[in-house]
């Protein structure tokens, strides 16, 4: 297949591109900078210059592809980012409408009280004002418009050597504060997945997932926040300290309340559907290395 990938040079996207190339696909990657373009071209990827705000580039990439993988995101977690995500998914969906072609998008986890979230739990996020612009439900609605939508909900930490995501942010916050914070008793849990496993799941999904599938990129259903905080504390040689939700916001900003969430999540249905078996290091194994603690 000829696959158009947004976010092709990003943390998950670059590993996904490697998987797609290894599977024999032709890849077209969206690149907003010269450095990203050069990196993609060096792998044998066809480069399309543009970004999420360049709707004509999105239309061009989708029009010439057999399948689209949308992994780019502005990661500013504000109204502008939510709007950009919704408009990008709508642009891609409109271009693919009536073709039966595949559109795989990245999404996030949603907590379910008193049990693990599963692939069968619908996203409660609807409309342009919702987080990520309600893009998951928007993408799935294109099933009624002749598109083959697939949603991949990624664990909040897609970890590994070189990670600059949420775990790295927790490390940065702990270093600045002089202690590694967790909220209350730290029994709330975060699911996790290694970058290599996440990328393989995306490649399997674009090849095998049925229309309307919701997939969970989760290797560990829930790592206790206390364990994460203690691993960060050990890596920085500082104490791990319980804080209130208010103190967590002071210490970690917007990440504080998010780190306090209990996001226990299952991927059993995903593993069964695709024959996907995570094999990468665990989050705590990665945190036992020096990669997260280098300035």
PDB file of N, CA and C in Angstrom, residues 4-77:
ATOM      1  N   UNK A   4      -0.019   7.400   3.546  1.00  0.00           N
ATOM      2  CA  UNK A   4       0.296   8.781   3.916  1.00  0.00           C
ATOM      3  C   UNK A   4       0.283   8.886   5.431  1.00  0.00           C
ATOM      4  N   UNK A   5       1.375   9.416   6.016  1.00  0.00           N
ATOM      5  CA  UNK A   5       1.515   9.480   7.466  1.00  0.00           C
ATOM      6  C   UNK A   5       1.752  10.920   7.891  1.00  0.00           C
ATOM      7  N   UNK A   6       0.869  11.448   8.742  1.00  0.00           N
ATOM      8  CA  UNK A   6       1.156  12.717   9.401  1.00  0.00           C
ATOM      9  C   UNK A   6       1.895  12.415  10.700  1.00  0.00           C
ATOM     10  N   UNK A   7       2.754  13.351  11.113  1.00  0.00           N
ATOM     11  CA  UNK A   7       3.577  13.066  12.290  1.00  0.00           C
ATOM     12  C   UNK A   7       4.625  12.015  12.003  1.00  0.00           C
ATOM     13  N   UNK A   8       5.030  11.911  10.744  1.00  0.00           N
ATOM     14  CA  UNK A   8       5.912  10.816  10.321  1.00  0.00           C
ATOM     15  C   UNK A   8       7.306  10.887  10.929  1.00  0.00           C
ATOM     16  N   UNK A   9       7.732  12.065  11.346  1.00  0.00           N
ATOM     17  CA  UNK A   9       9.056  12.194  11.955  1.00  0.00           C
ATOM     18  C   UNK A   9       8.988  12.314  13.468  1.00  0.00           C
ATOM     19  N   UNK A  10       7.784  12.153  14.037  1.00  0.00           N
ATOM     20  CA  UNK A  10       7.611  12.285  15.474  1.00  0.00           C
ATOM     21  C   UNK A  10       8.002  11.042  16.247  1.00  0.00           C
ATOM     22  N   UNK A  11       7.738  11.072  17.544  1.00  0.00           N
ATOM     23  CA  UNK A  11       8.166  10.008  18.451  1.00  0.00           C
ATOM     24  C   UNK A  11       7.563   8.657  18.060  1.00  0.00           C
ATOM     25  N   UNK A  12       6.249   8.613  17.903  1.00  0.00           N
ATOM     26  CA  UNK A  12       5.598   7.373  17.485  1.00  0.00           C
ATOM     27  C   UNK A  12       5.671   7.223  15.969  1.00  0.00           C
ATOM     28  N   UNK A  13       5.505   8.327  15.258  1.00  0.00           N
ATOM     29  CA  UNK A  13       5.453   8.282  13.800  1.00  0.00           C
ATOM     30  C   UNK A  13       6.709   7.748  13.160  1.00  0.00           C
ATOM     31  N   UNK A  14       7.874   8.146  13.659  1.00  0.00           N
ATOM     32  CA  UNK A  14       9.117   7.692  13.037  1.00  0.00           C
ATOM     33  C   UNK A  14       9.306   6.185  13.196  1.00  0.00           C
ATOM     34  N   UNK A  15       8.906   5.654  14.368  1.00  0.00           N
ATOM     35  CA  UNK A  15       8.985   4.207  14.562  1.00  0.00           C
ATOM     36  C   UNK A  15       7.944   3.488  13.712  1.00  0.00           C
ATOM     37  N   UNK A  16       6.773   4.101  13.543  1.00  0.00           N
ATOM     38  CA  UNK A  16       5.735   3.521  12.701  1.00  0.00           C
ATOM     39  C   UNK A  16       6.183   3.464  11.250  1.00  0.00           C
ATOM     40  N   UNK A  17       6.802   4.524  10.778  1.00  0.00           N
ATOM     41  CA  UNK A  17       7.321   4.538   9.404  1.00  0.00           C
ATOM     42  C   UNK A  17       8.295   3.382   9.189  1.00  0.00           C
ATOM     43  N   UNK A  18       9.165   3.135  10.151  1.00  0.00           N
ATOM     44  CA  UNK A  18      10.109   2.015  10.034  1.00  0.00           C
ATOM     45  C   UNK A  18       9.367   0.687   9.895  1.00  0.00           C
ATOM     46  N   UNK A  19       8.305   0.521  10.677  1.00  0.00           N
ATOM     47  CA  UNK A  19       7.510  -0.711  10.595  1.00  0.00           C
ATOM     48  C   UNK A  19       6.835  -0.832   9.229  1.00  0.00           C
ATOM     49  N   UNK A  20       6.272   0.252   8.735  1.00  0.00           N
ATOM     50  CA  UNK A  20       5.590   0.220   7.444  1.00  0.00           C
ATOM     51  C   UNK A  20       6.565  -0.117   6.318  1.00  0.00           C
ATOM     52  N   UNK A  21       7.732   0.487   6.356  1.00  0.00           N
ATOM     53  CA  UNK A  21       8.740   0.200   5.330  1.00  0.00           C
ATOM     54  C   UNK A  21       9.178  -1.258   5.402  1.00  0.00           C
ATOM     55  N   UNK A  22       9.356  -1.762   6.620  1.00  0.00           N
ATOM     56  CA  UNK A  22       9.749  -3.166   6.777  1.00  0.00           C
ATOM     57  C   UNK A  22       8.677  -4.107   6.250  1.00  0.00           C
ATOM     58  N   UNK A  23       7.413  -3.674   6.299  1.00  0.00           N
ATOM     59  CA  UNK A  23       6.303  -4.481   5.778  1.00  0.00           C
ATOM     60  C   UNK A  23       6.144  -4.360   4.266  1.00  0.00           C
ATOM     61  N   UNK A  24       6.970  -3.511   3.659  1.00  0.00           N
ATOM     62  CA  UNK A  24       6.935  -3.393   2.206  1.00  0.00           C
ATOM     63  C   UNK A  24       6.031  -2.314   1.661  1.00  0.00           C
ATOM     64  N   UNK A  25       5.521  -1.432   2.521  1.00  0.00           N
ATOM     65  CA  UNK A  25       4.641  -0.362   2.062  1.00  0.00           C
ATOM     66  C   UNK A  25       5.458   0.809   1.503  1.00  0.00           C
ATOM     67  N   UNK A  26       4.853   1.565   0.633  1.00  0.00           N
ATOM     68  CA  UNK A  26       5.395   2.837   0.190  1.00  0.00           C
ATOM     69  C   UNK A  26       4.851   3.909   1.114  1.00  0.00           C
ATOM     70  N   UNK A  27       5.717   4.756   1.646  1.00  0.00           N
ATOM     71  CA  UNK A  27       5.300   5.724   2.652  1.00  0.00           C
ATOM     72  C   UNK A  27       5.505   7.144   2.147  1.00  0.00           C
ATOM     73  N   UNK A  28       4.486   7.969   2.341  1.00  0.00           N
ATOM     74  CA  UNK A  28       4.562   9.406   2.097  1.00  0.00           C
ATOM     75  C   UNK A  28       4.433  10.083   3.450  1.00  0.00           C
ATOM     76  N   UNK A  29       5.422  10.880   3.826  1.00  0.00           N
ATOM     77  CA  UNK A  29       5.416  11.483   5.151  1.00  0.00           C
ATOM     78  C   UNK A  29       5.271  12.984   5.098  1.00  0.00           C
ATOM     79  N   UNK A  30       4.388  13.524   5.936  1.00  0.00           N
ATOM     80  CA  UNK A  30       4.216  14.972   6.056  1.00  0.00           C
ATOM     81  C   UNK A  30       5.357  15.518   6.908  1.00  0.00           C
ATOM     82  N   UNK A  31       6.024  16.551   6.416  1.00  0.00           N
ATOM     83  CA  UNK A  31       7.166  17.128   7.135  1.00  0.00           C
ATOM     84  C   UNK A  31       7.054  18.642   7.122  1.00  0.00           C
ATOM     85  N   UNK A  32       7.173  19.256   8.291  1.00  0.00           N
ATOM     86  CA  UNK A  32       7.054  20.716   8.363  1.00  0.00           C
ATOM     87  C   UNK A  32       8.398  21.415   8.395  1.00  0.00           C
ATOM     88  N   UNK A  33       9.500  20.693   8.575  1.00  0.00           N
ATOM     89  CA  UNK A  33      10.822  21.317   8.657  1.00  0.00           C
ATOM     90  C   UNK A  33      11.801  20.621   7.722  1.00  0.00           C
ATOM     91  N   UNK A  34      12.876  21.321   7.431  1.00  0.00           N
ATOM     92  CA  UNK A  34      13.930  20.741   6.587  1.00  0.00           C
ATOM     93  C   UNK A  34      14.549  19.525   7.261  1.00  0.00           C
ATOM     94  N   UNK A  35      14.736  19.603   8.589  1.00  0.00           N
ATOM     95  CA  UNK A  35      15.344  18.483   9.303  1.00  0.00           C
ATOM     96  C   UNK A  35      14.456  17.247   9.238  1.00  0.00           C
ATOM     97  N   UNK A  36      13.162  17.436   9.422  1.00  0.00           N
ATOM     98  CA  UNK A  36      12.237  16.301   9.344  1.00  0.00           C
ATOM     99  C   UNK A  36      12.217  15.726   7.937  1.00  0.00           C
ATOM    100  N   UNK A  37      12.196  16.601   6.945  1.00  0.00           N
ATOM    101  CA  UNK A  37      12.183  16.144   5.558  1.00  0.00           C
ATOM    102  C   UNK A  37      13.428  15.333   5.237  1.00  0.00           C
ATOM    103  N   UNK A  38      14.579  15.811   5.709  1.00  0.00           N
ATOM    104  CA  UNK A  38      15.824  15.099   5.433  1.00  0.00           C
ATOM    105  C   UNK A  38      15.851  13.741   6.118  1.00  0.00           C
ATOM    106  N   UNK A  39      15.339  13.693   7.349  1.00  0.00           N
ATOM    107  CA  UNK A  39      15.303  12.423   8.075  1.00  0.00           C
ATOM    108  C   UNK A  39      14.431  11.406   7.359  1.00  0.00           C
ATOM    109  N   UNK A  40      13.268  11.836   6.899  1.00  0.00           N
ATOM    110  CA  UNK A  40      12.359  10.931   6.194  1.00  0.00           C
ATOM    111  C   UNK A  40      12.941  10.495   4.858  1.00  0.00           C
ATOM    112  N   UNK A  41      13.493  11.443   4.128  1.00  0.00           N
ATOM    113  CA  UNK A  41      14.057  11.116   2.818  1.00  0.00           C
ATOM    114  C   UNK A  41      15.201  10.119   2.955  1.00  0.00           C
ATOM    115  N   UNK A  42      15.950  10.229   4.041  1.00  0.00           N
ATOM    116  CA  UNK A  42      17.059   9.305   4.263  1.00  0.00           C
ATOM    117  C   UNK A  42      16.614   7.877   4.469  1.00  0.00           C
ATOM    118  N   UNK A  43      15.354   7.688   4.848  1.00  0.00           N
ATOM    119  CA  UNK A  43      14.789   6.347   5.014  1.00  0.00           C
ATOM    120  C   UNK A  43      14.166   5.809   3.734  1.00  0.00           C
ATOM    121  N   UNK A  44      14.078   6.663   2.708  1.00  0.00           N
ATOM    122  CA  UNK A  44      13.397   6.257   1.490  1.00  0.00           C
ATOM    123  C   UNK A  44      11.934   6.631   1.468  1.00  0.00           C
ATOM    124  N   UNK A  45      11.536   7.574   2.340  1.00  0.00           N
ATOM    125  CA  UNK A  45      10.157   8.035   2.404  1.00  0.00           C
ATOM    126  C   UNK A  45       9.965   9.195   1.430  1.00  0.00           C
ATOM    127  N   UNK A  46       8.845   9.201   0.736  1.00  0.00           N
ATOM    128  CA  UNK A  46       8.495  10.335  -0.104  1.00  0.00           C
ATOM    129  C   UNK A  46       8.002  11.459   0.801  1.00  0.00           C
ATOM    130  N   UNK A  47       8.571  12.644   0.650  1.00  0.00           N
ATOM    131  CA  UNK A  47       8.277  13.749   1.553  1.00  0.00           C
ATOM    132  C   UNK A  47       7.237  14.678   0.941  1.00  0.00           C
ATOM    133  N   UNK A  48       6.240  15.035   1.760  1.00  0.00           N
ATOM    134  CA  UNK A  48       5.267  16.059   1.417  1.00  0.00           C
ATOM    135  C   UNK A  48       5.410  17.156   2.455  1.00  0.00           C
ATOM    136  N   UNK A  49       5.830  18.343   2.023  1.00  0.00           N
ATOM    137  CA  UNK A  49       6.035  19.429   2.978  1.00  0.00           C
ATOM    138  C   UNK A  49       4.700  20.037   3.390  1.00  0.00           C
ATOM    139  N   UNK A  50       4.563  20.301   4.702  1.00  0.00           N
ATOM    140  CA  UNK A  50       3.351  20.904   5.234  1.00  0.00           C
ATOM    141  C   UNK A  50       3.201  20.579   6.705  1.00  0.00           C
ATOM    142  N   UNK A  51       2.111  21.074   7.294  1.00  0.00           N
ATOM    143  CA  UNK A  51       1.816  20.797   8.698  1.00  0.00           C
ATOM    144  C   UNK A  51       0.310  20.661   8.871  1.00  0.00           C
ATOM    145  N   UNK A  52      -0.149  20.560  10.123  1.00  0.00           N
ATOM    146  CA  UNK A  52      -1.569  20.328  10.365  1.00  0.00           C
ATOM    147  C   UNK A  52      -2.453  21.486   9.925  1.00  0.00           C
ATOM    148  N   UNK A  53      -1.885  22.673   9.839  1.00  0.00           N
ATOM    149  CA  UNK A  53      -2.662  23.822   9.404  1.00  0.00           C
ATOM    150  C   UNK A  53      -2.694  23.966   7.880  1.00  0.00           C
ATOM    151  N   UNK A  54      -1.903  23.169   7.198  1.00  0.00           N
ATOM    152  CA  UNK A  54      -1.845  23.212   5.730  1.00  0.00           C
ATOM    153  C   UNK A  54      -2.851  22.197   5.197  1.00  0.00           C
ATOM    154  N   UNK A  55      -4.094  22.615   5.079  1.00  0.00           N
ATOM    155  CA  UNK A  55      -5.160  21.682   4.703  1.00  0.00           C
ATOM    156  C   UNK A  55      -4.988  21.183   3.277  1.00  0.00           C
ATOM    157  N   UNK A  56      -4.409  21.979   2.413  1.00  0.00           N
ATOM    158  CA  UNK A  56      -4.190  21.523   1.042  1.00  0.00           C
ATOM    159  C   UNK A  56      -3.179  20.379   1.008  1.00  0.00           C
ATOM    160  N   UNK A  57      -2.149  20.461   1.854  1.00  0.00           N
ATOM    161  CA  UNK A  57      -1.177  19.366   1.934  1.00  0.00           C
ATOM    162  C   UNK A  57      -1.846  18.096   2.451  1.00  0.00           C
ATOM    163  N   UNK A  58      -2.731  18.230   3.441  1.00  0.00           N
ATOM    164  CA  UNK A  58      -3.446  17.061   3.955  1.00  0.00           C
ATOM    165  C   UNK A  58      -4.308  16.437   2.854  1.00  0.00           C
ATOM    166  N   UNK A  59      -4.997  17.273   2.087  1.00  0.00           N
ATOM    167  CA  UNK A  59      -5.828  16.747   0.996  1.00  0.00           C
ATOM    168  C   UNK A  59      -4.969  16.053  -0.052  1.00  0.00           C
ATOM    169  N   UNK A  60      -3.850  16.656  -0.388  1.00  0.00           N
ATOM    170  CA  UNK A  60      -2.961  16.073  -1.399  1.00  0.00           C
ATOM    171  C   UNK A  60      -2.433  14.719  -0.938  1.00  0.00           C
ATOM    172  N   UNK A  61      -1.986  14.652   0.323  1.00  0.00           N
ATOM    173  CA  UNK A  61      -1.463  13.394   0.833  1.00  0.00           C
ATOM    174  C   UNK A  61      -2.511  12.307   0.855  1.00  0.00           C
ATOM    175  N   UNK A  62      -3.718  12.643   1.298  1.00  0.00           N
ATOM    176  CA  UNK A  62      -4.786  11.653   1.366  1.00  0.00           C
ATOM    177  C   UNK A  62      -5.245  11.232  -0.017  1.00  0.00           C
ATOM    178  N   UNK A  63      -5.317  12.171  -0.945  1.00  0.00           N
ATOM    179  CA  UNK A  63      -5.816  11.874  -2.290  1.00  0.00           C
ATOM    180  C   UNK A  63      -4.946  10.859  -3.005  1.00  0.00           C
ATOM    181  N   UNK A  64      -3.642  10.896  -2.743  1.00  0.00           N
ATOM    182  CA  UNK A  64      -2.731  10.009  -3.451  1.00  0.00           C
ATOM    183  C   UNK A  64      -2.381   8.739  -2.708  1.00  0.00           C
ATOM    184  N   UNK A  65      -3.096   8.450  -1.616  1.00  0.00           N
ATOM    185  CA  UNK A  65      -2.737   7.314  -0.768  1.00  0.00           C
ATOM    186  C   UNK A  65      -3.805   6.240  -0.785  1.00  0.00           C
ATOM    187  N   UNK A  66      -3.370   5.018  -0.526  1.00  0.00           N
ATOM    188  CA  UNK A  66      -4.302   3.908  -0.323  1.00  0.00           C
ATOM    189  C   UNK A  66      -4.820   3.873   1.107  1.00  0.00           C
ATOM    190  N   UNK A  67      -4.067   4.479   2.032  1.00  0.00           N
ATOM    191  CA  UNK A  67      -4.443   4.518   3.444  1.00  0.00           C
ATOM    192  C   UNK A  67      -3.758   5.717   4.082  1.00  0.00           C
ATOM    193  N   UNK A  68      -4.375   6.230   5.142  1.00  0.00           N
ATOM    194  CA  UNK A  68      -3.840   7.392   5.856  1.00  0.00           C
ATOM    195  C   UNK A  68      -3.683   7.044   7.327  1.00  0.00           C
ATOM    196  N   UNK A  69      -2.529   7.403   7.893  1.00  0.00           N
ATOM    197  CA  UNK A  69      -2.279   7.272   9.327  1.00  0.00           C
ATOM    198  C   UNK A  69      -2.032   8.671   9.868  1.00  0.00           C
ATOM    199  N   UNK A  70      -2.911   9.119  10.755  1.00  0.00           N
ATOM    200  CA  UNK A  70      -2.821  10.476  11.286  1.00  0.00           C
ATOM    201  C   UNK A  70      -2.315  10.420  12.727  1.00  0.00           C
ATOM    202  N   UNK A  71      -1.036  10.782  12.906  1.00  0.00           N
ATOM    203  CA  UNK A  71      -0.404  10.740  14.221  1.00  0.00           C
ATOM    204  C   UNK A  71       0.030  12.115  14.712  1.00  0.00           C
ATOM    205  N   UNK A  72       0.015  13.110  13.832  1.00  0.00           N
ATOM    206  CA  UNK A  72       0.468  14.447  14.228  1.00  0.00           C
ATOM    207  C   UNK A  72      -0.504  15.079  15.213  1.00  0.00           C
ATOM    208  N   UNK A  73       0.041  15.878  16.124  1.00  0.00           N
ATOM    209  CA  UNK A  73      -0.781  16.613  17.077  1.00  0.00           C
ATOM    210  C   UNK A  73       0.058  17.765  17.607  1.00  0.00           C
ATOM    211  N   UNK A  74      -0.604  18.862  17.908  1.00  0.00           N
ATOM    212  CA  UNK A  74       0.149  20.038  18.367  1.00  0.00           C
ATOM    213  C   UNK A  74       0.619  19.919  19.811  1.00  0.00           C
ATOM    214  N   UNK A  75      -0.015  19.076  20.621  1.00  0.00           N
ATOM    215  CA  UNK A  75       0.434  18.785  21.992  1.00  0.00           C
ATOM    216  C   UNK A  75       0.508  20.017  22.888  1.00  0.00           C
ATOM    217  N   UNK A  76      -0.313  21.019  22.595  1.00  0.00           N
ATOM    218  CA  UNK A  76      -0.374  22.165  23.505  1.00  0.00           C
ATOM    219  C   UNK A  76      -1.590  22.082  24.419  1.00  0.00           C
ATOM    220  N   UNK A  77      -2.481  21.123  24.149  1.00  0.00           N
ATOM    221  CA  UNK A  77      -3.619  20.820  25.020  1.00  0.00           C
ATOM    222  C   UNK A  77      -4.486  22.055  25.287  1.00  0.00           C
TER     223      UNK A  77
END
